[in-house]
Amino acid sequence: MRPCPRFSLRNRCRQRCRASAPVCCFRPMPTPAPTPPALPLPALSFTLALVALAGYVDAVSYLRFAGLFVSFMSGNTTALGVAVAHENAAKAGEVDGVITLFVAGVAGGSLLHRRAGAWGNTLILILIAALLLLAHFLPPAAIASLVLAMGALNASVHQVGSVKVSLTFVTGTLVRFGTGLADWLSGAAPAQDWLWPVALWLAFGAGTLGGGAAWLHWLPGALPLAAGLSLALATVARRVGGVR
């Protein structure tokens, strides 16, 4: 039986490599750069709408309560430290209460999401709409209602397809993009989802722009408009696949 020509050629090449060169002729193929993950369009649109809603409400609260955030806890932590350093007990107590309520909103929203199963996002968005309307019609409870609403919103979506998301963690979002940009500029293969943070940041920014404009030009209806958006998202939440 005659040996296979291809097999004989490969053996001869290997023998020459061992005898004359430290580097083998058969080098492994380079690993191809990762392709961006395919994100389902309904899930992508739904998530970006949630991020825009968070930016909208944060902008309204910032204007209404003189620089107090309802979803940006990094800024509130800075404000808490400054208040303590200046021995401003009233301000420190107010900011500390906001941070505590935000954590309570996240915990409550997470429990509701787990117990409700497929209806989790729907019920969370209905709850958010109710809290936004409460903030509008009962001003003394406005801060607490808005903070609880934004905490619950952060418990709604944690992943879109194979990509992890954080709805209001803007700093971390920009860090992920900056890291991916550095990889791309240096010739390394960036993470598959490195451009996704740009969309999240733009959505949050668009929401803050809308919230600021609504507060300045349509003051009485700023929060009811956000409640309406939350209810609209609640009607489609159960039919949106690919989010969890």
Short mmCIF file of C-alpha atoms in Angstrom, two decimals:
data_model
loop_
_atom_site.label_atom_id
_atom_site.label_comp_id
_atom_site.label_asym_id
_atom_site.label_seq_id
_atom_site.Cartn_x
_atom_site.Cartn_y
_atom_site.Cartn_z
CA MET A 1 0.00 0.00 0.00
CA ARG A 2 1.42 3.39 -1.02
CA PRO A 3 1.60 6.02 1.75
CA CYS A 4 -0.60 9.08 1.45
CA PRO A 5 1.40 11.87 -0.30
CA ARG A 6 0.04 14.49 2.09
CA PHE A 7 1.00 12.41 5.13
CA SER A 8 4.52 11.79 3.78
CA LEU A 9 5.04 15.49 3.00
CA ARG A 10 3.94 16.46 6.49
CA ASN A 11 6.33 13.96 8.08
CA ARG A 12 9.26 15.20 5.97
CA CYS A 13 8.49 18.80 6.92
CA ARG A 14 8.38 17.91 10.59
CA GLN A 15 11.72 16.10 10.36
CA ARG A 16 13.34 19.13 8.69
CA CYS A 17 11.92 21.39 11.41
CA ARG A 18 13.39 19.26 14.18
CA ALA A 19 16.77 19.03 12.47
CA SER A 20 17.34 22.58 11.29
CA ALA A 21 15.08 25.12 13.06
CA PRO A 22 13.90 25.68 16.61
CA VAL A 23 10.53 26.93 15.35
CA CYS A 24 8.17 24.39 13.86
CA CYS A 25 6.67 24.91 10.41
CA PHE A 26 3.22 24.10 11.71
CA ARG A 27 2.33 27.22 13.68
CA PRO A 28 -1.10 27.56 15.28
CA MET A 29 -3.56 29.76 13.45
CA PRO A 30 -4.09 33.18 15.06
CA THR A 31 -7.21 33.53 17.15
CA PRO A 32 -9.77 35.63 15.27
CA ALA A 33 -11.01 38.81 16.91
CA PRO A 34 -14.30 38.34 18.74
CA THR A 35 -17.40 39.41 16.90
CA PRO A 36 -19.95 41.61 18.66
CA PRO A 37 -22.71 39.56 20.31
CA ALA A 38 -26.04 39.59 18.54
CA LEU A 39 -28.46 41.46 20.79
CA PRO A 40 -32.18 40.98 20.16
CA LEU A 41 -33.61 44.31 18.98
CA PRO A 42 -36.71 44.27 21.25
CA ALA A 43 -34.57 43.58 24.32
CA LEU A 44 -32.06 46.25 23.27
CA SER A 45 -34.78 48.87 22.76
CA PHE A 46 -36.50 47.95 26.03
CA THR A 47 -33.29 48.25 28.03
CA LEU A 48 -32.32 51.58 26.47
CA ALA A 49 -35.80 52.91 27.26
CA LEU A 50 -35.33 51.92 30.92
CA VAL A 51 -31.98 53.71 31.01
CA ALA A 52 -33.53 56.81 29.45
CA LEU A 53 -36.33 56.70 32.06
CA ALA A 54 -33.72 56.62 34.83
CA GLY A 55 -31.89 59.60 33.35
CA TYR A 56 -35.16 61.51 32.97
CA VAL A 57 -36.20 61.02 36.59
CA ASP A 58 -32.70 61.78 37.86
CA ALA A 59 -32.66 65.09 35.98
CA VAL A 60 -36.08 66.09 37.31
CA SER A 61 -35.08 65.28 40.88
CA TYR A 62 -31.77 67.13 40.49
CA LEU A 63 -33.59 70.30 39.44
CA ARG A 64 -36.41 69.92 41.94
CA PHE A 65 -34.31 69.14 45.01
CA ALA A 66 -31.30 71.38 44.41
CA GLY A 67 -28.65 68.89 43.40
CA LEU A 68 -29.95 65.77 45.14
CA PHE A 69 -29.72 62.61 43.03
CA VAL A 70 -32.19 59.74 43.16
CA SER A 71 -30.21 57.20 41.10
CA PHE A 72 -26.60 58.43 41.28
CA MET A 73 -25.40 57.11 44.63
CA SER A 74 -21.73 57.92 43.96
CA GLY A 75 -22.62 61.61 43.90
CA ASN A 76 -24.74 61.25 47.01
CA THR A 77 -21.92 59.47 48.83
CA THR A 78 -19.65 62.41 47.99
CA ALA A 79 -22.32 64.81 49.26
CA LEU A 80 -22.63 62.78 52.46
CA GLY A 81 -18.90 62.96 53.13
CA VAL A 82 -18.85 66.72 52.49
CA ALA A 83 -21.83 67.25 54.79
CA VAL A 84 -20.19 65.27 57.59
CA ALA A 85 -16.91 67.16 57.13
CA HIS A 86 -18.78 70.49 57.41
CA GLU A 87 -20.77 69.21 60.40
CA ASN A 88 -24.02 69.78 58.52
CA ALA A 89 -26.15 67.24 60.33
CA ALA A 90 -29.37 68.09 58.48
CA LYS A 91 -27.83 67.60 55.04
CA ALA A 92 -25.97 64.47 56.12
CA GLY A 93 -29.18 62.95 57.47
CA GLU A 94 -31.05 63.77 54.27
CA VAL A 95 -28.42 62.23 51.99
CA ASP A 96 -27.98 59.20 54.24
CA GLY A 97 -31.73 58.64 54.09
CA VAL A 98 -31.64 58.77 50.29
CA ILE A 99 -28.88 56.15 50.12
CA THR A 100 -30.74 53.90 52.57
CA LEU A 101 -33.99 54.18 50.62
CA PHE A 102 -32.19 53.42 47.36
CA VAL A 103 -30.81 50.18 48.80
CA ALA A 104 -34.28 49.34 50.12
CA GLY A 105 -35.74 49.95 46.66
CA VAL A 106 -33.19 47.65 45.02
CA ALA A 107 -33.83 44.93 47.61
CA GLY A 108 -37.61 45.24 47.33
CA GLY A 109 -37.51 45.27 43.54
CA SER A 110 -35.23 42.24 43.47
CA LEU A 111 -37.54 40.26 45.76
CA LEU A 112 -40.56 41.22 43.66
CA HIS A 113 -38.73 40.24 40.47
CA ARG A 114 -37.79 36.83 41.85
CA ARG A 115 -41.23 35.99 43.21
CA ALA A 116 -43.17 37.22 40.19
CA GLY A 117 -41.16 35.26 37.64
CA ALA A 118 -42.08 36.20 34.07
CA TRP A 119 -44.25 39.05 35.37
CA GLY A 120 -41.38 40.56 37.36
CA ASN A 121 -40.50 43.47 35.08
CA THR A 122 -44.17 44.25 34.46
CA LEU A 123 -44.94 44.55 38.16
CA ILE A 124 -41.78 46.55 38.85
CA LEU A 125 -42.67 49.08 36.16
CA ILE A 126 -46.23 49.39 37.48
CA LEU A 127 -44.77 49.98 40.95
CA ILE A 128 -42.41 52.62 39.55
CA ALA A 129 -45.31 54.40 37.83
CA ALA A 130 -47.27 54.43 41.09
CA LEU A 131 -44.30 55.85 43.01
CA LEU A 132 -43.74 58.56 40.39
CA LEU A 133 -47.39 59.61 40.60
CA LEU A 134 -47.17 59.59 44.40
CA ALA A 135 -44.16 61.91 44.18
CA HIS A 136 -46.20 64.25 41.97
CA PHE A 137 -49.41 64.34 44.01
CA LEU A 138 -47.85 64.12 47.50
CA PRO A 139 -44.85 66.50 47.58
CA PRO A 140 -43.75 65.67 51.17
CA ALA A 141 -43.15 62.08 50.05
CA ALA A 142 -41.56 63.03 46.73
CA ILE A 143 -37.91 62.32 47.56
CA ALA A 144 -38.64 58.97 49.20
CA SER A 145 -40.93 57.89 46.36
CA LEU A 146 -38.47 58.82 43.63
CA VAL A 147 -35.53 57.11 45.33
CA LEU A 148 -37.51 53.92 45.92
CA ALA A 149 -38.62 53.99 42.29
CA MET A 150 -35.07 54.27 40.96
CA GLY A 151 -33.85 51.57 43.31
CA ALA A 152 -36.58 49.23 42.05
CA LEU A 153 -35.74 50.13 38.44
CA ASN A 154 -32.18 48.91 38.96
CA ALA A 155 -33.56 45.51 39.95
CA SER A 156 -35.42 45.02 36.67
CA VAL A 157 -32.75 44.19 34.06
CA HIS A 158 -29.25 42.83 34.67
CA GLN A 159 -28.47 41.13 31.37
CA VAL A 160 -29.44 41.54 27.71
CA GLY A 161 -28.67 38.45 25.70
CA SER A 162 -25.15 37.53 26.82
CA VAL A 163 -24.23 41.10 27.82
CA LYS A 164 -24.40 42.25 31.44
CA VAL A 165 -25.83 45.73 32.01
CA SER A 166 -26.19 48.20 34.85
CA LEU A 167 -28.98 50.68 34.22
CA THR A 168 -27.67 53.68 36.17
CA PHE A 169 -23.99 52.88 36.83
CA VAL A 170 -22.72 55.48 34.36
CA THR A 171 -19.15 55.60 35.71
CA GLY A 172 -18.70 51.86 35.36
CA THR A 173 -20.26 52.02 31.91
CA LEU A 174 -17.68 54.56 30.74
CA VAL A 175 -14.87 52.55 32.34
CA ARG A 176 -15.90 49.50 30.30
CA PHE A 177 -15.89 51.56 27.12
CA GLY A 178 -12.52 53.14 27.93
CA THR A 179 -10.99 49.73 28.57
CA GLY A 180 -12.31 48.40 25.28
CA LEU A 181 -11.05 51.49 23.47
CA ALA A 182 -7.56 50.97 24.92
CA ASP A 183 -7.61 47.34 23.76
CA TRP A 184 -8.66 48.38 20.26
CA LEU A 185 -6.02 51.12 20.00
CA SER A 186 -3.27 48.77 21.19
CA GLY A 187 -4.18 46.06 18.71
CA ALA A 188 -5.57 43.66 21.30
CA ALA A 189 -8.97 42.08 20.85
CA PRO A 190 -11.46 44.10 22.93
CA ALA A 191 -14.34 42.48 24.76
CA GLN A 192 -17.27 41.57 22.56
CA ASP A 193 -19.58 44.12 24.22
CA TRP A 194 -17.16 47.05 24.45
CA LEU A 195 -19.33 49.34 22.28
CA TRP A 196 -22.52 48.54 24.21
CA PRO A 197 -21.69 51.02 27.03
CA VAL A 198 -21.77 53.87 24.50
CA ALA A 199 -25.42 53.13 23.74
CA LEU A 200 -26.22 53.01 27.47
CA TRP A 201 -24.48 56.32 28.10
CA LEU A 202 -26.23 58.00 25.18
CA ALA A 203 -29.60 56.70 26.37
CA PHE A 204 -29.01 58.00 29.89
CA GLY A 205 -27.87 61.35 28.51
CA ALA A 206 -30.94 61.58 26.27
CA GLY A 207 -33.12 60.86 29.29
CA THR A 208 -31.49 63.61 31.34
CA LEU A 209 -31.95 66.03 28.44
CA GLY A 210 -35.62 65.12 28.22
CA GLY A 211 -36.09 65.41 31.97
CA GLY A 212 -34.41 68.79 32.10
CA ALA A 213 -36.49 70.11 29.21
CA ALA A 214 -39.72 68.75 30.69
CA TRP A 215 -38.97 70.37 34.04
CA LEU A 216 -38.14 73.75 32.53
CA HIS A 217 -40.96 73.92 29.98
CA TRP A 218 -43.69 71.66 31.37
CA LEU A 219 -43.20 71.74 35.11
CA PRO A 220 -46.56 70.31 36.31
CA GLY A 221 -46.46 67.28 34.03
CA ALA A 222 -42.82 66.21 34.26
CA LEU A 223 -43.34 63.28 36.63
CA PRO A 224 -46.72 62.12 35.25
CA LEU A 225 -45.05 61.91 31.84
CA ALA A 226 -42.40 59.60 33.31
CA ALA A 227 -45.13 57.53 34.96
CA GLY A 228 -46.84 57.19 31.59
CA LEU A 229 -43.61 55.96 30.01
CA SER A 230 -43.19 53.42 32.81
CA LEU A 231 -46.74 52.11 32.27
CA ALA A 232 -46.15 51.92 28.52
CA LEU A 233 -43.04 49.83 29.11
CA ALA A 234 -44.99 47.65 31.56
CA THR A 235 -47.44 46.69 28.82
CA VAL A 236 -44.67 45.19 26.67
CA ALA A 237 -42.26 43.96 29.36
CA ARG A 238 -43.56 40.39 29.46
CA ARG A 239 -43.32 40.01 25.68
CA VAL A 240 -39.70 41.14 25.52
CA GLY A 241 -37.37 38.17 25.43
CA GLY A 242 -33.63 38.09 26.04
CA VAL A 243 -33.61 40.21 29.20
CA ARG A 244 -33.21 39.04 32.76
#
